[in-house]
PDB file of C-alpha atoms and ligand atoms in Angstrom:
ATOM      1  CA  MET A   1      22.569  27.220 -11.185  1.00 67.00           C
ATOM      2  CA  ASP A   2      22.856  23.437 -11.307  1.00 83.00           C
ATOM      3  CA  PRO A   3      20.111  21.533 -13.169  1.00 79.00           C
ATOM      4  CA  PHE A   4      18.789  19.915  -9.985  1.00 85.00           C
ATOM      5  CA  GLN A   5      18.337  23.274  -8.293  1.00 89.00           C
ATOM      6  CA  ASN A   6      16.651  24.614 -11.432  1.00 89.00           C
ATOM      7  CA  VAL A   7      14.048  21.844 -11.433  1.00 89.00           C
ATOM      8  CA  ALA A   8      13.520  22.146  -7.684  1.00 90.00           C
ATOM      9  CA  ASN A   9      12.881  25.895  -8.035  1.00 93.00           C
ATOM     10  CA  ASN A  10      10.556  25.305 -10.968  1.00 93.00           C
ATOM     11  CA  LEU A  11       8.546  22.785  -8.911  1.00 95.00           C
ATOM     12  CA  LEU A  12       8.342  25.117  -5.956  1.00 96.00           C
ATOM     13  CA  GLN A  13       6.991  27.910  -8.143  1.00 96.00           C
ATOM     14  CA  LYS A  14       4.460  25.545  -9.706  1.00 97.00           C
ATOM     15  CA  VAL A  15       3.160  24.166  -6.431  1.00 98.00           C
ATOM     16  CA  LEU A  16       2.547  27.669  -5.131  1.00 98.00           C
ATOM     17  CA  THR A  17       0.259  28.396  -8.081  1.00 98.00           C
ATOM     18  CA  TYR A  18      -2.010  25.524  -7.011  1.00 98.00           C
ATOM     19  CA  THR A  19      -2.487  26.655  -3.405  1.00 98.00           C
ATOM     20  CA  GLU A  20      -5.325  29.008  -4.367  1.00 98.00           C
ATOM     21  CA  ARG A  21      -7.452  26.009  -5.360  1.00 98.00           C
ATOM     22  CA  SER A  22      -7.478  24.721  -1.768  1.00 98.00           C
ATOM     23  CA  TYR A  23     -10.733  24.511   0.110  1.00 98.00           C
ATOM     24  CA  ALA A  24      -9.676  25.729   3.552  1.00 98.00           C
ATOM     25  CA  PRO A  25     -12.512  27.898   4.884  1.00 98.00           C
ATOM     26  CA  TYR A  26     -11.873  26.879   8.514  1.00 98.00           C
ATOM     27  CA  SER A  27      -8.129  27.331   8.889  1.00 98.00           C
ATOM     28  CA  GLY A  28      -7.198  29.492   5.911  1.00 97.00           C
ATOM     29  CA  ARG A  29      -4.284  27.104   5.285  1.00 98.00           C
ATOM     30  CA  MET A  30      -4.064  27.148   1.499  1.00 98.00           C
ATOM     31  CA  GLU A  31      -1.712  24.250   0.755  1.00 98.00           C
ATOM     32  CA  ALA A  32      -0.770  22.217  -2.289  1.00 98.00           C
ATOM     33  CA  VAL A  33       1.436  19.295  -3.245  1.00 98.00           C
ATOM     34  CA  ILE A  34       2.676  18.229  -6.660  1.00 98.00           C
ATOM     35  CA  ILE A  35       3.674  14.679  -7.542  1.00 98.00           C
ATOM     36  CA  LEU A  36       6.202  14.729 -10.364  1.00 98.00           C
ATOM     37  CA  LEU A  37       6.023  11.636 -12.563  1.00 97.00           C
ATOM     38  CA  GLU A  38       8.940  10.115 -14.418  1.00 96.00           C
ATOM     39  CA  ASP A  39       7.806  11.506 -17.797  1.00 96.00           C
ATOM     40  CA  GLY A  40       7.736  15.077 -16.431  1.00 97.00           C
ATOM     41  CA  SER A  41       3.954  15.312 -16.176  1.00 98.00           C
ATOM     42  CA  PHE A  42       2.632  15.973 -12.705  1.00 98.00           C
ATOM     43  CA  ILE A  43      -0.400  15.556 -10.469  1.00 98.00           C
ATOM     44  CA  PRO A  44      -1.526  18.337  -8.158  1.00 98.00           C
ATOM     45  CA  GLY A  45      -3.330  17.893  -4.849  1.00 98.00           C
ATOM     46  CA  VAL A  46      -4.738  20.610  -2.604  1.00 98.00           C
ATOM     47  CA  ARG A  47      -5.922  20.744   0.987  1.00 98.00           C
ATOM     48  CA  VAL A  48      -9.644  20.015   1.314  1.00 98.00           C
ATOM     49  CA  GLU A  49     -11.124  20.749   4.733  1.00 98.00           C
ATOM     50  CA  ASN A  50     -14.380  19.577   6.252  1.00 98.00           C
ATOM     51  CA  ALA A  51     -16.611  20.963   8.999  1.00 97.00           C
ATOM     52  CA  SER A  52     -16.029  17.679  10.806  1.00 97.00           C
ATOM     53  CA  PHE A  53     -12.330  18.601  10.992  1.00 97.00           C
ATOM     54  CA  GLN A  54     -11.004  15.048  11.157  1.00 97.00           C
ATOM     55  CA  LEU A  55     -12.331  14.344   7.661  1.00 98.00           C
ATOM     56  CA  SER A  56     -10.075  16.998   6.152  1.00 98.00           C
ATOM     57  CA  ILE A  57      -7.852  15.718   3.356  1.00 98.00           C
ATOM     58  CA  SER A  58      -4.253  16.894   3.270  1.00 98.00           C
ATOM     59  CA  ALA A  59      -2.773  18.117   0.019  1.00 98.00           C
ATOM     60  CA  LEU A  60      -0.400  15.151   0.069  1.00 98.00           C
ATOM     61  CA  LEU A  61      -3.156  12.570   0.561  1.00 98.00           C
ATOM     62  CA  ASN A  62      -5.200  14.257  -2.150  1.00 98.00           C
ATOM     63  CA  ALA A  63      -2.309  14.110  -4.641  1.00 98.00           C
ATOM     64  CA  PHE A  64      -1.316  10.502  -3.864  1.00 98.00           C
ATOM     65  CA  THR A  65      -4.859   9.179  -4.042  1.00 98.00           C
ATOM     66  CA  THR A  66      -5.376  10.939  -7.379  1.00 98.00           C
ATOM     67  CA  ALA A  67      -2.154   9.446  -8.741  1.00 98.00           C
ATOM     68  CA  PHE A  68      -2.840   5.921  -7.504  1.00 97.00           C
ATOM     69  CA  SER A  69      -6.389   5.817  -8.760  1.00 95.00           C
ATOM     70  CA  LEU A  70      -5.049   6.756 -12.186  1.00 95.00           C
ATOM     71  CA  GLY A  71      -2.689   3.807 -11.904  1.00 95.00           C
ATOM     72  CA  ARG A  72       0.317   6.182 -11.866  1.00 96.00           C
ATOM     73  CA  LYS A  73       3.043   4.866  -9.614  1.00 94.00           C
ATOM     74  CA  ASP A  74       6.009   6.153 -11.619  1.00 95.00           C
ATOM     75  CA  ILE A  75       6.830   8.877  -9.119  1.00 97.00           C
ATOM     76  CA  SER A  76      10.076  10.871  -9.232  1.00 96.00           C
ATOM     77  CA  ALA A  77       9.476  13.500  -6.602  1.00 97.00           C
ATOM     78  CA  VAL A  78       6.899  15.152  -4.377  1.00 98.00           C
ATOM     79  CA  ILE A  79       6.964  18.850  -3.572  1.00 98.00           C
ATOM     80  CA  SER A  80       4.865  20.662  -0.994  1.00 98.00           C
ATOM     81  CA  SER A  81       4.025  24.358  -0.678  1.00 98.00           C
ATOM     82  CA  VAL A  82       4.716  24.066   3.066  1.00 98.00           C
ATOM     83  CA  PRO A  83       7.069  21.789   5.048  1.00 98.00           C
ATOM     84  CA  PHE A  84       5.810  18.197   5.106  1.00 97.00           C
ATOM     85  CA  SER A  85       4.098  17.243   8.354  1.00 96.00           C
ATOM     86  CA  GLU A  86       5.080  14.201  10.406  1.00 96.00           C
ATOM     87  CA  SER A  87       1.944  12.394   9.300  1.00 95.00           C
ATOM     88  CA  GLU A  88       2.603  13.153   5.621  1.00 97.00           C
ATOM     89  CA  LEU A  89       6.118  11.741   5.944  1.00 97.00           C
ATOM     90  CA  ALA A  90       4.673   8.695   7.711  1.00 97.00           C
ATOM     91  CA  TYR A  91       2.204   8.240   4.828  1.00 98.00           C
ATOM     92  CA  THR A  92       4.977   8.192   2.241  1.00 98.00           C
ATOM     93  CA  SER A  93       7.391   6.043   4.228  1.00 97.00           C
ATOM     94  CA  ALA A  94       4.749   3.325   4.676  1.00 97.00           C
ATOM     95  CA  LEU A  95       4.213   3.020   0.902  1.00 97.00           C
ATOM     96  CA  SER A  96       5.780  -0.147  -0.386  1.00 92.00           C
ATOM     97  CA  GLY A  97       8.092   0.071  -3.364  1.00 92.00           C
ATOM     98  CA  TYR A  98       9.519   3.545  -2.659  1.00 95.00           C
ATOM     99  CA  SER A  99      12.448   4.774  -0.670  1.00 96.00           C
ATOM    100  CA  TRP A 100      12.550   8.507  -0.152  1.00 97.00           C
ATOM    101  CA  GLU A 101      15.167  11.159   0.307  1.00 96.00           C
ATOM    102  CA  LEU A 102      13.987  14.362   2.002  1.00 96.00           C
ATOM    103  CA  VAL A 103      15.732  17.439   0.618  1.00 94.00           C
ATOM    104  CA  GLY A 104      15.180  20.422   2.905  1.00 94.00           C
ATOM    105  CA  SER A 105      11.627  20.338   4.289  1.00 96.00           C
ATOM    106  CA  GLN A 106       9.464  20.551   1.143  1.00 97.00           C
ATOM    107  CA  LEU A 107      10.957  18.167  -1.418  1.00 96.00           C
ATOM    108  CA  LEU A 108      10.862  14.370  -1.326  1.00 97.00           C
ATOM    109  CA  LEU A 109      12.845  12.521  -3.953  1.00 96.00           C
ATOM    110  CA  VAL A 110      12.373   8.897  -4.856  1.00 96.00           C
ATOM    111  CA  ALA A 111      15.796   7.388  -4.345  1.00 92.00           C
ATOM    112  CA  GLY A 112      17.350   6.410  -7.641  1.00 84.00           C
ATOM    113  CA  ALA A 113      14.762   8.178  -9.834  1.00 82.00           C
ATOM    114  CA  HIS A 114      15.875  10.965 -12.134  1.00 83.00           C
ATOM    115  CA  LEU A 115      14.308  14.401 -11.792  1.00 90.00           C
ATOM    116  CA  PRO A 116      12.684  15.319 -15.120  1.00 94.00           C
ATOM    117  CA  VAL A 117      11.855  18.881 -16.080  1.00 93.00           C
ATOM    118  CA  PRO A 118       8.176  19.383 -15.156  1.00 95.00           C
ATOM    119  CA  THR A 119       5.818  19.764 -18.123  1.00 96.00           C
ATOM    120  CA  GLU A 120       2.023  19.736 -17.734  1.00 97.00           C
ATOM    121  CA  ALA A 121      -0.507  18.478 -15.193  1.00 97.00           C
ATOM    122  CA  VAL A 122      -1.798  15.025 -16.167  1.00 98.00           C
ATOM    123  CA  GLU A 123      -5.061  15.564 -18.039  1.00 96.00           C
ATOM    124  CA  ILE A 124      -7.725  13.620 -16.201  1.00 96.00           C
ATOM    125  CA  ILE A 125     -10.895  15.476 -17.087  1.00 95.00           C
ATOM    126  CA  LYS A 126     -13.011  13.465 -19.535  1.00 94.00           C
ATOM    127  CA  HIS A 127     -15.625  15.091 -21.740  1.00 94.00           C
ATOM    128  CA  VAL A 128     -18.783  13.056 -22.104  1.00 91.00           C
ATOM    129  CA  ASP A 129     -21.653  14.021 -24.394  1.00 84.00           C
ATOM    130  CA  HIS A 130     -25.173  12.671 -23.860  1.00 81.00           C
ATOM    131  CA  PHE A 131     -24.647  11.864 -20.245  1.00 84.00           C
ATOM    132  CA  ASP A 132     -27.242   9.765 -18.423  1.00 93.00           C
ATOM    133  CA  PRO A 133     -27.288   7.872 -15.083  1.00 96.00           C
ATOM    134  CA  GLN A 134     -26.455   4.547 -16.728  1.00 96.00           C
ATOM    135  CA  ARG A 135     -23.393   6.056 -18.410  1.00 95.00           C
ATOM    136  CA  GLY A 136     -22.439   7.626 -15.055  1.00 96.00           C
ATOM    137  CA  VAL A 137     -22.489   4.365 -13.123  1.00 97.00           C
ATOM    138  CA  GLU A 138     -20.603   2.646 -15.941  1.00 97.00           C
ATOM    139  CA  LEU A 139     -17.831   5.236 -15.633  1.00 97.00           C
ATOM    140  CA  ALA A 140     -17.825   4.678 -11.859  1.00 98.00           C
ATOM    141  CA  ARG A 141     -17.612   0.917 -12.380  1.00 98.00           C
ATOM    142  CA  THR A 142     -14.678   1.338 -14.758  1.00 98.00           C
ATOM    143  CA  ALA A 143     -12.982   3.663 -12.241  1.00 98.00           C
ATOM    144  CA  SER A 144     -13.228   0.904  -9.624  1.00 98.00           C
ATOM    145  CA  HIS A 145     -10.779  -1.160 -11.711  1.00 97.00           C
ATOM    146  CA  HIS A 146      -8.058   1.219 -10.519  1.00 96.00           C
ATOM    147  CA  ALA A 147      -8.848   0.765  -6.822  1.00 98.00           C
ATOM    148  CA  LEU A 148      -5.747   0.164  -4.698  1.00 98.00           C
ATOM    149  CA  ILE A 149      -7.154  -2.325  -2.197  1.00 98.00           C
ATOM    150  CA  PRO A 150      -4.515  -4.548  -0.565  1.00 97.00           C
ATOM    151  CA  GLN A 151      -6.407  -4.356   2.753  1.00 97.00           C
ATOM    152  CA  SER A 152      -9.985  -5.126   1.698  1.00 98.00           C
ATOM    153  CA  ASN A 153     -10.019  -6.394  -1.863  1.00 98.00           C
ATOM    154  CA  PHE A 154     -13.256  -4.376  -2.072  1.00 98.00           C
ATOM    155  CA  PRO A 155     -13.161  -2.055  -5.108  1.00 98.00           C
ATOM    156  CA  VAL A 156     -15.253   1.102  -5.239  1.00 98.00           C
ATOM    157  CA  GLY A 157     -15.409   3.612  -8.085  1.00 98.00           C
ATOM    158  CA  CYS A 158     -16.913   7.067  -8.307  1.00 98.00           C
ATOM    159  CA  ALA A 159     -17.612   9.429 -11.195  1.00 98.00           C
ATOM    160  CA  ILE A 160     -18.525  13.078 -10.762  1.00 97.00           C
ATOM    161  CA  ALA A 161     -20.142  14.971 -13.595  1.00 96.00           C
ATOM    162  CA  PHE A 162     -20.329  18.700 -14.211  1.00 94.00           C
ATOM    163  CA  PRO A 163     -23.011  20.440 -16.264  1.00 88.00           C
ATOM    164  CA  SER A 164     -20.469  21.324 -18.966  1.00 87.00           C
ATOM    165  CA  GLY A 165     -19.947  17.601 -19.723  1.00 90.00           C
ATOM    166  CA  GLU A 166     -16.727  17.259 -17.739  1.00 95.00           C
ATOM    167  CA  VAL A 167     -16.269  14.101 -15.705  1.00 97.00           C
ATOM    168  CA  ILE A 168     -13.718  13.186 -13.037  1.00 97.00           C
ATOM    169  CA  THR A 169     -13.360   9.722 -11.542  1.00 98.00           C
ATOM    170  CA  GLY A 170     -11.761   8.215  -8.458  1.00 98.00           C
ATOM    171  CA  ALA A 171     -11.321   4.872  -6.727  1.00 98.00           C
ATOM    172  CA  ASN A 172     -10.629   3.856  -3.141  1.00 98.00           C
ATOM    173  CA  VAL A 173      -6.955   3.963  -2.201  1.00 98.00           C
ATOM    174  CA  GLU A 174      -5.887   1.978   0.826  1.00 98.00           C
ATOM    175  CA  HIS A 175      -2.904   2.303   3.144  1.00 98.00           C
ATOM    176  CA  SER A 176      -1.440   0.186   5.934  1.00 97.00           C
ATOM    177  CA  ASP A 177      -2.607   2.931   8.334  1.00 97.00           C
ATOM    178  CA  TRP A 178      -6.372   2.570   8.011  1.00 97.00           C
ATOM    179  CA  SER A 179      -6.967   6.154   9.082  1.00 96.00           C
ATOM    180  CA  GLN A 180      -5.235   7.197   5.853  1.00 97.00           C
ATOM    181  CA  ILE A 181      -7.520   5.196   3.549  1.00 98.00           C
ATOM    182  CA  LEU A 182      -9.564   7.344   1.208  1.00 98.00           C
ATOM    183  CA  CYS A 183     -12.879   6.183  -0.233  1.00 98.00           C
ATOM    184  CA  ALA A 184     -13.623   6.500  -3.921  1.00 98.00           C
ATOM    185  CA  GLU A 185     -16.195   9.270  -3.412  1.00 98.00           C
ATOM    186  CA  ARG A 186     -13.906  11.494  -1.338  1.00 98.00           C
ATOM    187  CA  ASN A 187     -11.040  10.763  -3.706  1.00 98.00           C
ATOM    188  CA  ALA A 188     -13.048  11.900  -6.744  1.00 98.00           C
ATOM    189  CA  LEU A 189     -14.427  14.979  -4.952  1.00 98.00           C
ATOM    190  CA  SER A 190     -11.018  16.124  -3.757  1.00 98.00           C
ATOM    191  CA  THR A 191      -9.470  15.459  -7.166  1.00 98.00           C
ATOM    192  CA  ALA A 192     -12.128  17.691  -8.731  1.00 97.00           C
ATOM    193  CA  ILE A 193     -11.061  20.488  -6.363  1.00 98.00           C
ATOM    194  CA  SER A 194      -7.362  20.002  -7.208  1.00 98.00           C
ATOM    195  CA  TYR A 195      -8.301  20.348 -10.871  1.00 97.00           C
ATOM    196  CA  GLY A 196     -10.224  23.555 -10.279  1.00 96.00           C
ATOM    197  CA  LEU A 197     -13.695  22.217 -11.066  1.00 95.00           C
ATOM    198  CA  GLY A 198     -16.715  23.756  -9.373  1.00 91.00           C
ATOM    199  CA  GLU A 199     -19.649  22.258  -7.529  1.00 93.00           C
ATOM    200  CA  THR A 200     -21.011  19.056  -9.026  1.00 95.00           C
ATOM    201  CA  LYS A 201     -24.679  18.217  -9.357  1.00 91.00           C
ATOM    202  CA  ALA A 202     -24.236  14.490 -10.053  1.00 97.00           C
ATOM    203  CA  ILE A 203     -22.207  11.801  -8.298  1.00 98.00           C
ATOM    204  CA  TYR A 204     -22.161   8.138  -9.379  1.00 98.00           C
ATOM    205  CA  VAL A 205     -20.971   5.346  -7.091  1.00 98.00           C
ATOM    206  CA  SER A 206     -20.242   1.728  -7.960  1.00 98.00           C
ATOM    207  CA  CYS A 207     -19.342  -1.125  -5.596  1.00 98.00           C
ATOM    208  CA  PRO A 208     -19.066  -4.001  -8.099  1.00 98.00           C
ATOM    209  CA  LYS A 209     -18.977  -6.607  -5.315  1.00 98.00           C
ATOM    210  CA  LEU A 210     -22.040  -5.117  -3.619  1.00 97.00           C
ATOM    211  CA  PRO A 211     -24.575  -3.811  -6.159  1.00 96.00           C
ATOM    212  CA  GLY A 212     -26.654  -1.115  -4.470  1.00 95.00           C
ATOM    213  CA  GLY A 213     -23.815  -0.219  -2.084  1.00 97.00           C
ATOM    214  CA  THR A 214     -24.124   3.372  -0.843  1.00 97.00           C
ATOM    215  CA  PRO A 215     -21.593   5.957   0.423  1.00 98.00           C
ATOM    216  CA  CYS A 216     -20.226   5.488   3.954  1.00 98.00           C
ATOM    217  CA  GLY A 217     -20.916   8.005   6.719  1.00 98.00           C
ATOM    218  CA  ALA A 218     -17.643   9.872   6.222  1.00 98.00           C
ATOM    219  CA  CYS A 219     -18.322  10.249   2.496  1.00 98.00           C
ATOM    220  CA  ARG A 220     -21.874  11.441   3.203  1.00 98.00           C
ATOM    221  CA  GLN A 221     -20.534  14.218   5.447  1.00 98.00           C
ATOM    222  CA  VAL A 222     -18.053  15.298   2.774  1.00 98.00           C
ATOM    223  CA  ILE A 223     -20.585  15.032  -0.074  1.00 98.00           C
ATOM    224  CA  VAL A 224     -23.123  17.155   1.774  1.00 97.00           C
ATOM    225  CA  GLU A 225     -20.533  19.895   2.340  1.00 97.00           C
ATOM    226  CA  LEU A 226     -18.892  19.935  -1.088  1.00 98.00           C
ATOM    227  CA  ALA A 227     -21.875  18.999  -3.240  1.00 97.00           C
ATOM    228  CA  PRO A 228     -25.018  19.872  -1.258  1.00 96.00           C
ATOM    229  CA  HIS A 229     -27.193  20.074  -4.379  1.00 96.00           C
ATOM    230  CA  ALA A 230     -25.985  16.842  -5.963  1.00 97.00           C
ATOM    231  CA  THR A 231     -27.990  13.805  -6.875  1.00 98.00           C
ATOM    232  CA  VAL A 232     -26.101  10.660  -5.846  1.00 98.00           C
ATOM    233  CA  TRP A 233     -26.622   7.670  -8.134  1.00 98.00           C
ATOM    234  CA  MET A 234     -25.888   4.104  -7.009  1.00 98.00           C
ATOM    235  CA  ASP A 235     -24.938   1.271  -9.336  1.00 98.00           C
ATOM    236  CA  LEU A 236     -27.468  -1.560  -8.990  1.00 98.00           C
ATOM    237  CA  GLY A 237     -25.704  -3.887 -11.405  1.00 96.00           C
ATOM    238  CA  SER A 238     -28.112  -5.091 -14.078  1.00 95.00           C
ATOM    239  CA  ASP A 239     -30.984  -2.946 -12.702  1.00 97.00           C
ATOM    240  CA  ALA A 240     -31.349   0.756 -13.474  1.00 97.00           C
ATOM    241  CA  PRO A 241     -29.333   3.038 -11.137  1.00 98.00           C
ATOM    242  CA  ALA A 242     -31.078   4.355  -8.013  1.00 98.00           C
ATOM    243  CA  SER A 243     -30.711   7.916  -6.773  1.00 98.00           C
ATOM    244  CA  MET A 244     -30.926  10.012  -3.617  1.00 97.00           C
ATOM    245  CA  MET A 245     -30.298  13.696  -3.014  1.00 97.00           C
ATOM    246  CA  ALA A 246     -27.083  14.472  -1.118  1.00 97.00           C
ATOM    247  CA  THR A 247     -29.063  15.963   1.769  1.00 93.00           C
ATOM    248  CA  GLU A 248     -31.257  12.846   1.999  1.00 96.00           C
ATOM    249  CA  LEU A 249     -28.115  10.775   2.540  1.00 96.00           C
ATOM    250  CA  LEU A 250     -27.413  12.553   5.820  1.00 96.00           C
ATOM    251  CA  PRO A 251     -30.527  14.017   7.433  1.00 95.00           C
ATOM    252  CA  GLY A 252     -29.782  16.597  10.128  1.00 94.00           C
ATOM    253  CA  HIS A 253     -26.146  16.827   9.031  1.00 93.00           C
ATOM    254  CA  PHE A 254     -23.624  18.996  10.871  1.00 94.00           C
ATOM    255  CA  SER A 255     -23.042  22.241   9.005  1.00 89.00           C
ATOM    256  CA  GLY A 256     -19.819  24.144   9.534  1.00 91.00           C
ATOM    257  CA  ASP A 257     -20.972  27.506   8.255  1.00 92.00           C
ATOM    258  CA  VAL A 258     -20.644  29.149  11.650  1.00 94.00           C
ATOM    259  CA  LEU A 259     -17.040  27.901  11.844  1.00 95.00           C
ATOM    260  CA  LYS A 260     -15.945  29.465   8.579  1.00 95.00           C
ATOM    261  CA  ARG A 261     -13.439  32.252   8.954  1.00 90.00           C
ATOM    262  CA  THR A 262     -15.527  34.616   6.871  1.00 74.00           C
ATOM    263  CA  GLN A 263     -18.428  34.095   9.308  1.00 68.00           C
ATOM    264  CA  LYS A 264     -16.382  34.718  12.430  1.00 59.00           C
ATOM    265  CA  SER A 265     -16.570  38.160  14.053  1.00 52.00           C
TER     266      SER A 265
HETATM  267  N1  LIG B   1     -15.171   2.444   0.558  1.00 63.23           N
HETATM  268  C1  LIG B   1     -15.392   3.388  -0.406  1.00 63.23           C
HETATM  269  O1  LIG B   1     -14.538   3.611  -1.257  1.00 63.23           O
HETATM  270  N2  LIG B   1     -16.548   4.093  -0.379  1.00 63.23           N
HETATM  271  C2  LIG B   1     -17.534   3.921   0.543  1.00 63.23           C
HETATM  272  O2  LIG B   1     -18.499   4.688   0.558  1.00 63.23           O
HETATM  273  C3  LIG B   1     -17.466   2.776   1.453  1.00 63.23           C
HETATM  274  C4  LIG B   1     -16.139   2.127   1.604  1.00 63.23           C
HETATM  275  C5  LIG B   1     -13.909   1.705   0.564  1.00 63.23           C
HETATM  276  C6  LIG B   1     -12.979   2.072   1.689  1.00 63.23           C
HETATM  277  C7  LIG B   1     -12.148   0.845   1.846  1.00 63.23           C
HETATM  278  O3  LIG B   1     -11.112   0.877   0.885  1.00 63.23           O
HETATM  279  C8  LIG B   1     -13.086  -0.289   1.479  1.00 63.23           C
HETATM  280  O4  LIG B   1     -14.137   0.320   0.697  1.00 63.23           O
HETATM  281  C9  LIG B   1     -13.715  -0.992   2.675  1.00 63.23           C
HETATM  282  O5  LIG B   1     -14.298  -0.083   3.537  1.00 63.23           O
END
């Protein structure tokens, strides 16, 4: 088998192993995407659905927003567990700085890039001892430095902590199609799912240009579904962080439990 075909097969096998991490209780569509970086490391993204269907995050959007908020733009290829949709192809073709070659229906190559042998997923989980709210908002503030914000120039960062001391961060990632912009909070939450982390109890949000800024309505709906027991801490700049419970952020929220496939008769 030629080396290209070998790598392509390897990627396809790998992406299939990530599909089980998807959160797809409404459709059952367990889907994953892998972004292969030039050094052979890769970034997974899985499908993350929401009861308010339109807020669902595709595997491709999840993977790209994870990569960009890590500052990783050195992309060689993107592989999907299912054929790319029209909107996924539109997302990639609108990105400046890349020209793509679609091979079959599940592999996108960056024209001119070489195809390295895939190694390991990029390690993005930090371990933080002695965690407190101040440390949490500081991590969120630092994460905001990686925001990709050509449209707004408004950076937002989010850190999500797990009881075991693991922390994941995310920043807002913008796109020329505004409907494809992902906020920092949803980026961090969906990244945590791609990396197989469970339900978080603590979310930290920092809007450095607007101390005290709180999550938008879309993020509130996603937070309340994915992290219903979380405390959400807001960066108040030089003042101590302020907190609210996830459920307080969206009183009377829409719950999708009745829509879940396991609940249907
Ligand atoms: N943004 C967030 O990242 N989180 C929010 O909760 C509010 C808004 C981002 C989205 C967009 O990139 C910019 O801020 C302006 O809305």
